Short mmCIF file of C-alpha atoms and ligand atoms in Angstrom, two decimals:
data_model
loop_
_atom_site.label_atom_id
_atom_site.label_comp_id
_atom_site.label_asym_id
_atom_site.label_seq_id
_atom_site.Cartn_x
_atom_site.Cartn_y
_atom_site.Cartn_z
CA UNK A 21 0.00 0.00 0.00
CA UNK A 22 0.94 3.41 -0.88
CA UNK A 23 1.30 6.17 2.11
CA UNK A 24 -2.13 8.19 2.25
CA UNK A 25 -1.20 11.69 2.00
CA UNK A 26 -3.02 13.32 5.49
CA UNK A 27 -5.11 14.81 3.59
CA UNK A 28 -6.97 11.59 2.16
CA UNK A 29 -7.06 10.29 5.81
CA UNK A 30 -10.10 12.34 7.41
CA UNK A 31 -14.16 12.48 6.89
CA UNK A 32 -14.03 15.50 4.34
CA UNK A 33 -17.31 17.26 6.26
CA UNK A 34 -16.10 16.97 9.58
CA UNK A 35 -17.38 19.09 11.38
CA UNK A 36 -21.04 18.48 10.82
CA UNK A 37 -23.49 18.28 13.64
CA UNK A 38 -26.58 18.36 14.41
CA UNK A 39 -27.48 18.92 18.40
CA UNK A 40 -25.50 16.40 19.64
CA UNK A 41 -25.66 14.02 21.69
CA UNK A 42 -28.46 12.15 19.15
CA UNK A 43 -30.47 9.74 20.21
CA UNK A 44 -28.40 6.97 19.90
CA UNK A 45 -25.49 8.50 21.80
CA UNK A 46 -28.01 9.06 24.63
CA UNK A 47 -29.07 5.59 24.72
CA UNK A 48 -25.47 4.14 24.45
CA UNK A 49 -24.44 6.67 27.19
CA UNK A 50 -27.50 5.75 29.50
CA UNK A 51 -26.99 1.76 29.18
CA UNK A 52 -23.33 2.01 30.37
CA UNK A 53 -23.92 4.15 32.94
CA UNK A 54 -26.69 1.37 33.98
CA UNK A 55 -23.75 -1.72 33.30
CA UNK A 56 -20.68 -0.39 33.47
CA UNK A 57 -18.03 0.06 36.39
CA UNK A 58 -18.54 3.38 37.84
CA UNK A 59 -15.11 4.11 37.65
CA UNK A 60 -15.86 5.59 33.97
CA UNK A 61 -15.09 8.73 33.32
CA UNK A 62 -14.95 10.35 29.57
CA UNK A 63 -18.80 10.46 28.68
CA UNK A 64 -19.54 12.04 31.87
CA UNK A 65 -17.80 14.97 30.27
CA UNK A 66 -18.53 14.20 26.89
CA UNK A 67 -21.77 11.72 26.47
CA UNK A 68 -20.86 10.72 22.98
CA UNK A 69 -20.80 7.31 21.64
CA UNK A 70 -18.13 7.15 18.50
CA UNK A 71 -18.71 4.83 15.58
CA UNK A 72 -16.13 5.06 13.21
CA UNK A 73 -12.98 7.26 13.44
CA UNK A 74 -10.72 8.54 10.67
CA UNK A 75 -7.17 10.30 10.71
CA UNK A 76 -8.38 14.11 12.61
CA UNK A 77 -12.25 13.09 12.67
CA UNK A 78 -14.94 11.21 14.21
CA UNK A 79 -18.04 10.31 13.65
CA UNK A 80 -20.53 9.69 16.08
CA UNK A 81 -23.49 6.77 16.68
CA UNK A 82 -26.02 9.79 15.01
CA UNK A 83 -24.22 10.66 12.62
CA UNK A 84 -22.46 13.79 13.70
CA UNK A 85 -18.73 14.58 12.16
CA UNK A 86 -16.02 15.71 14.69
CA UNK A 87 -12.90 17.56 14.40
CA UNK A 88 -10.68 15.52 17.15
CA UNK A 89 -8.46 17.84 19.31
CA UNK A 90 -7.35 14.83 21.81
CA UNK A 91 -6.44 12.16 19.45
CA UNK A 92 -7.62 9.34 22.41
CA UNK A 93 -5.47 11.28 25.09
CA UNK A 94 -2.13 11.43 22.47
CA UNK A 95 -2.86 7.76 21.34
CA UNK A 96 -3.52 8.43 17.49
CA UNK A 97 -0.31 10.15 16.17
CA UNK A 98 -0.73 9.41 12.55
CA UNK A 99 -4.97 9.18 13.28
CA UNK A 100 -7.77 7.13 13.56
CA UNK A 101 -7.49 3.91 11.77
CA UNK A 102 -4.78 5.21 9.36
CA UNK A 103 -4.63 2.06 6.38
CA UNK A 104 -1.08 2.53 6.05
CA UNK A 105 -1.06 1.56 10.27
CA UNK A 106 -4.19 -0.73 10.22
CA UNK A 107 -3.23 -2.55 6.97
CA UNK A 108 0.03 -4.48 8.35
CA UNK A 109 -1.73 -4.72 12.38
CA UNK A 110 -4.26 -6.75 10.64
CA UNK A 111 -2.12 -8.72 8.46
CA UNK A 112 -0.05 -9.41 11.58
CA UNK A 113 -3.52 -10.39 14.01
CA UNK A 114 -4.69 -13.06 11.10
CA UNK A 115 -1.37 -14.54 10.82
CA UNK A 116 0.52 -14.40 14.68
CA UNK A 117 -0.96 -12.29 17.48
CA UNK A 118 0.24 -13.39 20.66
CA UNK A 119 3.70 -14.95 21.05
CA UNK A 120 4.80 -13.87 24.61
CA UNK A 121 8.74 -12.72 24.18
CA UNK A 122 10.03 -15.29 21.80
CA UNK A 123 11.62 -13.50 19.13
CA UNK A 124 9.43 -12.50 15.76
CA UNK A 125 10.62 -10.40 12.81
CA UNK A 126 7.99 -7.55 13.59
CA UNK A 127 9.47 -7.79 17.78
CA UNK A 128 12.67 -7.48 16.45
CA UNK A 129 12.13 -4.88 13.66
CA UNK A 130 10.38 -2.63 16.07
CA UNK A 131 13.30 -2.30 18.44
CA UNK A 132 16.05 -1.58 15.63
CA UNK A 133 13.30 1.28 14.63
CA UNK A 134 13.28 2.43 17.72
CA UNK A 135 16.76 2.69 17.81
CA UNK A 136 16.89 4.42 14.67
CA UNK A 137 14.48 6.90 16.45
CA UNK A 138 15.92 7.04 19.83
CA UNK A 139 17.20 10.30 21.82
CA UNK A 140 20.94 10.93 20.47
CA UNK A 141 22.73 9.49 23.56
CA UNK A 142 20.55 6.84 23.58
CA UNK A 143 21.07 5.86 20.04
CA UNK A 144 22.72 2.33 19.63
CA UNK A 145 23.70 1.70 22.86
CA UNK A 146 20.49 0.83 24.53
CA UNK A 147 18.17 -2.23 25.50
CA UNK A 148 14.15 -2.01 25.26
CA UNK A 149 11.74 -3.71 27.36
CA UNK A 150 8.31 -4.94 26.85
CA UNK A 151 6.01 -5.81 30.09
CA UNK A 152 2.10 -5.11 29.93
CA UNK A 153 0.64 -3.09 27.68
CA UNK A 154 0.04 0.24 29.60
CA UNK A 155 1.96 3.19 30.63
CA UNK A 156 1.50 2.64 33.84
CA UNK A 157 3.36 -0.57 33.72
CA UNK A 158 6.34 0.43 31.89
CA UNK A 159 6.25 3.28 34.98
CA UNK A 160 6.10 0.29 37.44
CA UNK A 161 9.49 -1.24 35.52
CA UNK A 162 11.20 2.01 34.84
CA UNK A 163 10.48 1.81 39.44
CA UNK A 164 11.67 -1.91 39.22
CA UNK A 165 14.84 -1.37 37.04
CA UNK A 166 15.87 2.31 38.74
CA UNK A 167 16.16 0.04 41.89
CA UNK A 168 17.68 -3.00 40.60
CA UNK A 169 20.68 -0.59 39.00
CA UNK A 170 21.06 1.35 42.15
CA UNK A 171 20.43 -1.14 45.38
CA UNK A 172 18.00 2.26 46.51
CA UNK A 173 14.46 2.77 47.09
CA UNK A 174 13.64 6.05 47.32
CA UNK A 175 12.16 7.62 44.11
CA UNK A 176 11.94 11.27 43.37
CA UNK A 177 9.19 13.01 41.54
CA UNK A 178 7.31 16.36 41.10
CA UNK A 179 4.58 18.25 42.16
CA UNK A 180 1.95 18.01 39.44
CA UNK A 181 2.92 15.23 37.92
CA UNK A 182 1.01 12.20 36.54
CA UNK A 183 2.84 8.71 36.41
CA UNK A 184 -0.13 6.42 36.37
CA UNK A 185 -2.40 4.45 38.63
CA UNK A 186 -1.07 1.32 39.48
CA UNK A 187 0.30 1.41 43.19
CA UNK A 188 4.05 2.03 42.19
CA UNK A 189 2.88 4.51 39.30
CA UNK A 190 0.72 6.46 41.22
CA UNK A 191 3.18 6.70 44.30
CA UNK A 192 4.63 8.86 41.56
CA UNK A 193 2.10 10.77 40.79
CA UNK A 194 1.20 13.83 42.83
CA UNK A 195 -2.57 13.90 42.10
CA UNK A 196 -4.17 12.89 45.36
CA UNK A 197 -7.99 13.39 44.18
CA UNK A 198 -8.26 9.66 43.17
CA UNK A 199 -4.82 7.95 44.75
CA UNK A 200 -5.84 9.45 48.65
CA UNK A 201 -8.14 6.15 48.61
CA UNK A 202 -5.55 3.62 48.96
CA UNK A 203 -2.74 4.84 50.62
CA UNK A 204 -0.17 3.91 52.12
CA UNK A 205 1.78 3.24 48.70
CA UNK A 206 5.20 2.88 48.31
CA UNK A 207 7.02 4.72 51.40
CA UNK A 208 10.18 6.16 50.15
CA UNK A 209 8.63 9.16 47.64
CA UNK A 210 9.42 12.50 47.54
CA UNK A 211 8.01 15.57 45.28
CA UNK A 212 9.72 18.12 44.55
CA UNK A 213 8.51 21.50 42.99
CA UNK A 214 8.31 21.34 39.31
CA UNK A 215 8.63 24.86 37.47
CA UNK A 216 5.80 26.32 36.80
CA UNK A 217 6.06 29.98 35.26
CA UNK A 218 2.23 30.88 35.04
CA UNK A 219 1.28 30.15 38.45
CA UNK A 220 4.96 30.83 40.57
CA UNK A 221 6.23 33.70 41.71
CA UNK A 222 9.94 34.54 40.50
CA UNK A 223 11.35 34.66 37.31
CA UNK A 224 11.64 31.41 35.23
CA UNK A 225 15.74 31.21 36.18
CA UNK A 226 14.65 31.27 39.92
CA UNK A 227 11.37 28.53 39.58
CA UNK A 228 14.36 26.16 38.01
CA UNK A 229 16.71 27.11 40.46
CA UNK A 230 14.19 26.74 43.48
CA UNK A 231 13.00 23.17 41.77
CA UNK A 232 16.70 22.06 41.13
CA UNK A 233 17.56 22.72 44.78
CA UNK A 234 14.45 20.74 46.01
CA UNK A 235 16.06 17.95 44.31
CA UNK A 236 19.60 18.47 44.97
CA UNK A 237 18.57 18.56 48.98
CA UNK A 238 16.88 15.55 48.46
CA UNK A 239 19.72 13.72 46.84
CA UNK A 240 22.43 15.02 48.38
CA UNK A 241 21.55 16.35 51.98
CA UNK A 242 21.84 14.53 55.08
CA UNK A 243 19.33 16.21 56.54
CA UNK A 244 17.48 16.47 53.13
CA UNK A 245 15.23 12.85 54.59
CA UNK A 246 15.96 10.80 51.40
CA UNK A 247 18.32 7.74 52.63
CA UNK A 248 18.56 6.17 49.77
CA UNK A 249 17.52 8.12 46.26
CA UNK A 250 17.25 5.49 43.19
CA UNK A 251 16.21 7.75 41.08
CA UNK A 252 14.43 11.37 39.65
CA UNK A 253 11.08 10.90 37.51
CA UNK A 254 10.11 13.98 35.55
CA UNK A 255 7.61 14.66 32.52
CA UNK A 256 9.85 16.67 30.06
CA UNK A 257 6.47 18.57 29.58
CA UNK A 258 3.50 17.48 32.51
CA UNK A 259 0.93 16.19 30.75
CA UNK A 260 -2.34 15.93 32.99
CA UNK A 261 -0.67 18.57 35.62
CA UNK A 262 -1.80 21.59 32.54
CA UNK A 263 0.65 21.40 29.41
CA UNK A 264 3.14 22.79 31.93
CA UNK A 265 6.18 23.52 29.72
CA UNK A 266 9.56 24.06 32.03
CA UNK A 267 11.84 26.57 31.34
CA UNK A 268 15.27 26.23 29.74
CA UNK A 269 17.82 24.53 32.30
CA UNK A 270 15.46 22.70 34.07
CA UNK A 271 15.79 18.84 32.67
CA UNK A 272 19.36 19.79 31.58
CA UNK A 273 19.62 21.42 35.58
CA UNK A 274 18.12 17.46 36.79
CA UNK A 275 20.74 15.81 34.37
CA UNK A 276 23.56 17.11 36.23
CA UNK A 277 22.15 16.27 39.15
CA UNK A 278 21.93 12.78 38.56
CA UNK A 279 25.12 12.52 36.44
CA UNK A 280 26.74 14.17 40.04
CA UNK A 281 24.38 11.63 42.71
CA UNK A 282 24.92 8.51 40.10
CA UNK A 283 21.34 8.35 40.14
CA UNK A 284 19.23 7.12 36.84
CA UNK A 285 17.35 10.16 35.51
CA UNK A 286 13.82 9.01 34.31
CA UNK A 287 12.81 10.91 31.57
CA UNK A 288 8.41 9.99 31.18
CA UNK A 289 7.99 10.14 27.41
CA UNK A 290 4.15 7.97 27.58
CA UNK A 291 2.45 11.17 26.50
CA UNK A 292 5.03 13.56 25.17
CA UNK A 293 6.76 10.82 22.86
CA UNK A 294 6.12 9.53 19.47
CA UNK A 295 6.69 12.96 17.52
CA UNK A 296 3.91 14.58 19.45
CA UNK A 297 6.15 17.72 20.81
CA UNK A 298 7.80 18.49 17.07
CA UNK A 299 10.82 15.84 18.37
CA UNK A 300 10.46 12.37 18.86
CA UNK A 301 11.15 12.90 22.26
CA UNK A 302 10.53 16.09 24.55
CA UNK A 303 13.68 15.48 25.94
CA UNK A 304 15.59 16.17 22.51
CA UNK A 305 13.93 20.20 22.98
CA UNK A 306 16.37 20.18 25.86
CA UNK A 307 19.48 18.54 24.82
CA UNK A 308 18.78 16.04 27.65
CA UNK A 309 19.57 12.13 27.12
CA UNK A 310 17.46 10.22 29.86
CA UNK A 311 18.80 6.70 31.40
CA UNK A 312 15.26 5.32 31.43
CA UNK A 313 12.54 6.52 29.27
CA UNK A 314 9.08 4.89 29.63
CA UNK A 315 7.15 4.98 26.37
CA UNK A 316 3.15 4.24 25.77
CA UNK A 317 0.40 6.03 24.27
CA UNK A 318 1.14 6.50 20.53
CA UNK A 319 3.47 3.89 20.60
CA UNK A 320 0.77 1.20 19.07
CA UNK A 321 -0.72 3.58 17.42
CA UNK A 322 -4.29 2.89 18.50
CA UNK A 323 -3.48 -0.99 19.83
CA UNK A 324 -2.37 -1.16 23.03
CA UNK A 325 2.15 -1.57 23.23
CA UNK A 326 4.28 0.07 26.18
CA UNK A 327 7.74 -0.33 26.36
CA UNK A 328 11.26 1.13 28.22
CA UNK A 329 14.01 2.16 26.34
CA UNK A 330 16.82 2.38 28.59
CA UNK A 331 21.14 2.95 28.63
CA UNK A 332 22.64 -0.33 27.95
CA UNK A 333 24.85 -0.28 30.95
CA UNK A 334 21.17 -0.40 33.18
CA UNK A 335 20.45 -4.22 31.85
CA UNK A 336 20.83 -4.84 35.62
CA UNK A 337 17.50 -7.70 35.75
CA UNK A 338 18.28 -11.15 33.83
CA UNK A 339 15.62 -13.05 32.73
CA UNK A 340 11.97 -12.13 33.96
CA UNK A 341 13.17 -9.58 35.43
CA UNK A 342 10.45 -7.02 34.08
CA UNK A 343 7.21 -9.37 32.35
CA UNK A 344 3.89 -9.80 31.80
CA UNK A 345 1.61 -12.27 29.66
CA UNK A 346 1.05 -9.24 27.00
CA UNK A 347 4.81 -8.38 27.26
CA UNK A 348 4.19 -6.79 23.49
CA UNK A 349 1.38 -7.56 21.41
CA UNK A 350 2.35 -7.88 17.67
CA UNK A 351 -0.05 -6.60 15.99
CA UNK A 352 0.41 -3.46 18.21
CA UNK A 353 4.41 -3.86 17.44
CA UNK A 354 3.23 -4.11 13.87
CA UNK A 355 1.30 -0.66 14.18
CA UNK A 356 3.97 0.77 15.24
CA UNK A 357 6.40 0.74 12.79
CA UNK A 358 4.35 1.62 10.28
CA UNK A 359 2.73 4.56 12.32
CA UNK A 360 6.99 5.36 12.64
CA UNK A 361 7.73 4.54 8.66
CA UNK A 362 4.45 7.06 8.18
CA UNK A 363 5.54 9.80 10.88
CA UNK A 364 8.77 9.61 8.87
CA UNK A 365 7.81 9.42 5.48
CA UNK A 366 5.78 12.78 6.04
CA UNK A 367 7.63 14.47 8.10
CA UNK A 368 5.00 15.07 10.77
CA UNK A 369 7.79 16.09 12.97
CA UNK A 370 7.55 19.16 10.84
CA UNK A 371 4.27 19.08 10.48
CA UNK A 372 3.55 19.14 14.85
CA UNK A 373 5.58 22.16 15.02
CA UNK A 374 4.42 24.68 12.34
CA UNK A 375 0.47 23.50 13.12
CA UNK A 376 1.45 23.61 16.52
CA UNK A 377 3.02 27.49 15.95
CA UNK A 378 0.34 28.48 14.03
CA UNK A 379 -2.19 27.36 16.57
CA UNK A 380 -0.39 29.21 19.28
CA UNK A 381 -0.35 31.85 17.60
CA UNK A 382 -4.17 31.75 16.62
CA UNK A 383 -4.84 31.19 20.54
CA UNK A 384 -2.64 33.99 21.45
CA UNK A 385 -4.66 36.70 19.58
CA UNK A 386 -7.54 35.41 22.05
CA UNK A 387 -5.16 35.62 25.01
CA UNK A 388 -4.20 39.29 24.29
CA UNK A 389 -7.61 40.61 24.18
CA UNK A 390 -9.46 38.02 26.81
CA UNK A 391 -8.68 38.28 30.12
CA UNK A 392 -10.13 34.87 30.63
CA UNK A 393 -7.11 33.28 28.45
CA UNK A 394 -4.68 33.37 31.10
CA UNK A 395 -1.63 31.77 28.98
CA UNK A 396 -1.64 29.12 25.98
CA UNK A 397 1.68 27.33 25.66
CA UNK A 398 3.28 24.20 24.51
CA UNK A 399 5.03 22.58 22.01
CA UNK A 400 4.73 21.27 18.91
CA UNK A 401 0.50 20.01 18.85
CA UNK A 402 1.31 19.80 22.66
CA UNK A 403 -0.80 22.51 23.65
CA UNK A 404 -2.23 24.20 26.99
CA UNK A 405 -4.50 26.90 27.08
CA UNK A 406 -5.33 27.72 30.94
CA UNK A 407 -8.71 29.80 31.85
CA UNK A 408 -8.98 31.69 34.79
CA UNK A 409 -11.85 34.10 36.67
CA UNK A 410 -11.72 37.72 36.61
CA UNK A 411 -9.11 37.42 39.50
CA UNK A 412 -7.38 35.08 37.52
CA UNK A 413 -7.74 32.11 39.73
CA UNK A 414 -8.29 28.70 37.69
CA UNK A 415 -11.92 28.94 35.72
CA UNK A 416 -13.38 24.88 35.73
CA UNK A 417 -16.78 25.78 35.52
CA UNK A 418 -15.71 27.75 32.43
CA UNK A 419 -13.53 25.51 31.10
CA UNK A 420 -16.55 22.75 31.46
CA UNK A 421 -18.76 25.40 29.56
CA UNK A 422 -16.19 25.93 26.76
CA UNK A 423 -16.31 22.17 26.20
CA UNK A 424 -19.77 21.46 25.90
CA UNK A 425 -19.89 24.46 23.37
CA UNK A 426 -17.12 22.92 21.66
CA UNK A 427 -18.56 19.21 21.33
CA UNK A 428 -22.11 20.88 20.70
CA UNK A 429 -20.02 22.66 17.29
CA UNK A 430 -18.38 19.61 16.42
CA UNK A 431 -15.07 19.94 17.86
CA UNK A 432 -13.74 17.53 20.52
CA UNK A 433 -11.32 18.97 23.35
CA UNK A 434 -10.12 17.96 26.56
CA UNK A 435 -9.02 19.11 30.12
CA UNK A 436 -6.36 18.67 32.47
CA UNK A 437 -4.54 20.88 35.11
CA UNK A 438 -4.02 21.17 38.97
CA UNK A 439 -7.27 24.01 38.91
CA UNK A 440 -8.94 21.45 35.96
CA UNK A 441 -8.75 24.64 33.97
CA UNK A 442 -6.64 23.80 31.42
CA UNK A 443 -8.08 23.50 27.61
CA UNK A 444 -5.61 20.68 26.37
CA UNK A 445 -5.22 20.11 22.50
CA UNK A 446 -2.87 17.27 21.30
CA UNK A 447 -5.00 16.49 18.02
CA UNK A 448 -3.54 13.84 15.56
CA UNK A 449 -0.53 15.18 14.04
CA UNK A 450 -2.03 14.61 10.71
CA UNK A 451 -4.42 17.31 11.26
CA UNK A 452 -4.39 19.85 8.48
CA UNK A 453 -3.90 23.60 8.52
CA UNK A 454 -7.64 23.73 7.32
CA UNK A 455 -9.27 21.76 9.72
CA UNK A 456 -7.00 23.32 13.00
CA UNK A 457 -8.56 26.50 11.20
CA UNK A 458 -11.86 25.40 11.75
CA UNK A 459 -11.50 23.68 15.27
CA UNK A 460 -9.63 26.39 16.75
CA UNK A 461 -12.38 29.14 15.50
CA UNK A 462 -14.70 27.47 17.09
CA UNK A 463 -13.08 26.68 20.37
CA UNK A 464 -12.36 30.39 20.10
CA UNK A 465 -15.69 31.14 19.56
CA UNK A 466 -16.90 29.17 22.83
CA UNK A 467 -14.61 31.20 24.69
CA UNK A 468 -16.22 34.29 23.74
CA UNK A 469 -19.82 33.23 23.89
CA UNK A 470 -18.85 32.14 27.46
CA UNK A 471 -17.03 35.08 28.73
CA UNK A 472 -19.29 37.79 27.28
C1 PLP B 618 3.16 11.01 31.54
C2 PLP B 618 2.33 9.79 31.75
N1 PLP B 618 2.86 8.71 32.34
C3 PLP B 618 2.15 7.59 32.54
C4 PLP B 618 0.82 7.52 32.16
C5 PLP B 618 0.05 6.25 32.42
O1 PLP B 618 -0.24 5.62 31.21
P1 PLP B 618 -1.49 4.60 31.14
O2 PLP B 618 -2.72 5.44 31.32
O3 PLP B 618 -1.40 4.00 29.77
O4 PLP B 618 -1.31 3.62 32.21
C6 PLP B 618 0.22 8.62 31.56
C7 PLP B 618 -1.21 8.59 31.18
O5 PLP B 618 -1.84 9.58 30.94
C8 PLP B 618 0.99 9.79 31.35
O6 PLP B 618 0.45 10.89 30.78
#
């Protein structure tokens, strides 16, 4: 099969609504919410039922055509069931799904590629890991493997940060709406400040400095109250903590740090890899090479694959040292290098960061004259736009109006943010200039109507 072009890959009339949710959606909504754990948590946001999805679109059960601004939470890279991706994962499924670790030509293929794509430092001289098929468990092995190489147990994070929600994942992560509930989880965790320009005093050379010295006291101390660090966890950009982008010296600031401690610096690329940021890797904005880099998300391309990539001196486990029974699904493997051979072969890398620039730039007219628009940043189609009240404290009742208005004109957004009043847009980066056009009009025009 050829490559599509991204502009074959979409439903042409997207958007096209009419009222939604339809009927159908309603009814689909209403028997899950009758059957279904009630742990779920999308439709109570957005009570759509999707049918069919295609590159930066989606329709819904009624009918109704969707511009996509969350791309399944930075899942769909190169879009919904892209033929170039779904083509070869379904070859793959008819022929040999499941084959636990033994070698096949796709396992083996999709490690070389991602060697080919790997951070600089990183590049040939590293080992990759498969466990279970979520981010959260490549977190729990990047845990696993930090402590194996050092003989520690204390782990370092941030404030704001989101790691996952298994136990060691979420010991992580500093979000304690949902992981208060089942404490105590793993004892030795710290959290340092993470720099946050928009909502920190100082200027950004004194958040990094502050942040860096949280760390530095924690790994270097005595009276700091970390015995034994095994290693510093950071989001190169936070994902669910807002689209918080860190200033310059801040990753490069924790490199040292660990270089100096001879601690493993974990670099969390599950929702900032794949190509998403304009790099590969977030880490590459920041000249930064991490020793352990957990990877998810886009990485299957729509079917579920985690992996770590990690320095080649780390292969501290031996055998079974990090598994699972789904310990890389091929199909998913299979989806993946074609999703890489398409990023690649279209330069989407390119493609994140001028949509991404203009989009910025779109959202920044709307910032200078609404007060509402406290600050839109990112990187690449990585990209935060935080609301806030008249006294500019975080807006969440108006960020929850902006995104009904948005879904109600066809255009699908999402939230995040320690105030949950950050817009979040991390669309497929095969959008096109036209339809970012479109969606970001309208999500513009939501604003408005709900500031007036
Ligand atoms: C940075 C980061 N790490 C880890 C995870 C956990 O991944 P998963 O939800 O696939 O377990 C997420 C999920 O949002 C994430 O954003």
């Amino acid at each position: 099969m050829d490559l599509p072009a991204i502009e074959e890959l979409h439903f042409e009339d997207a958007p096209a609504v009419d009222s939604p949710p339809g009927p159908e959606s309603r009814r689909l909504v209403r028997r899950q919410a009758e059957i279904e754990s009630g742990a779920v948590l999308y439709p109570t946001d957005v009570p759509i039922a999707f049918e069919n999805g295609k590159g930066a679109t989606l329709k819904d059960v009624d009918g109704n055509l969707y511009l996509d601004f969350f791309a399944g939470i930075g899942v769909l890279n190169v879009g919904h069931a892209n033929p170039y991706v779904t083509e070869a994962a379904v070859e793959q499924a008819e022929r040999l799904p499941h084959t636990l670790d033994f070698p096949t030509r796709t396992r083996v293929e999709l490690i070389e590629t991602l060697d080919e794509i790997a951070p600089e430092g990183l590049r040939g001289r590293n080992r990759v890991n498969f466990g279970g098929p979520t981010g959260s468990d490549a977190v729990e092995a990047t845990i696993k493997l930090a402590k194996r190489v050092t003989g520690n147990d204390g782990l370092i994070a941030f404030r704001g940060s989101f790691h996952g929600e298994t136990s060691g994942a979420y010991s992580l992560t500093a979000d304690t709406k949902y992981k208060r509930h089942y404490t105590p989880l793993l004892p030795e965790v710290e959290h340092a400040r993470y720099p946050y320009p928009f909502r920190q005093d100082g200027s950004p050379e004194e958040l990094v400095e502050r942040a860096l010295e949280d760390v530095q006291t924690l790994l270097g101390d005595r009276y700091g109250g970390m015995a034994n660090p095994a290693g510093v966890w950071v989001e190169p950009i936070q994902g669910e903590g807002g689209t918080v982008v860190p200033p310059e010296g801040f990753l490069s600031g924790l490199r040292d740090l660990c270089d100096e401690y001879e601690v493993p610096l974990i670099v969390d690329e599950i929702q900032t890899g794949m190509g998403r940021t304009g790099e590969w890797w977030a880490s590459e904005h920041y000249d930064v090479t991490p020793d352990i880099m957990p990877m998810a998300k886009a990485l299957g391309s729509g079917f579920p694959l985690s992996g770590t990539m990690y320095d080649e001196n780390l292969d501290a486990w031996g055998p079974g040292g990090h598994t699972g029974t789904f310990r890389g699904f091929n199909p998913a493997m299979r989806a993946s290098i074609r999703a890489i051979e398409y990023t690649r072969h279209h330069d989407l890398l390119a493609h994140a960061r001028e949509l991404g620039a203009f989009i910025v730039d779109r959202l920044a007219e709307c910032e200078a004259e609404n007060p509402h628009v406290g600050e839109v940043r990112g990187k690449g189609l990585f990209v935060g736009l935080e609301l806030v009240t008249d006294d500019g404290e975080p807006a969440p009742d108006l960020l929850e109006t902006v995104r009904t208005t948005c879904y109600e004109n066809g255009v699908l957004v999402w939230a995040g943010g320690r105030g949950d009043n950050v817009i979040r847009l991390l669309p497929p980066l095969v959008m096109t200039e036209a339809q970012a056009e479109t969606g970001i009009s309208i999500l513009i025009d939501a604003i408005e109507s709900a500031t007036d």
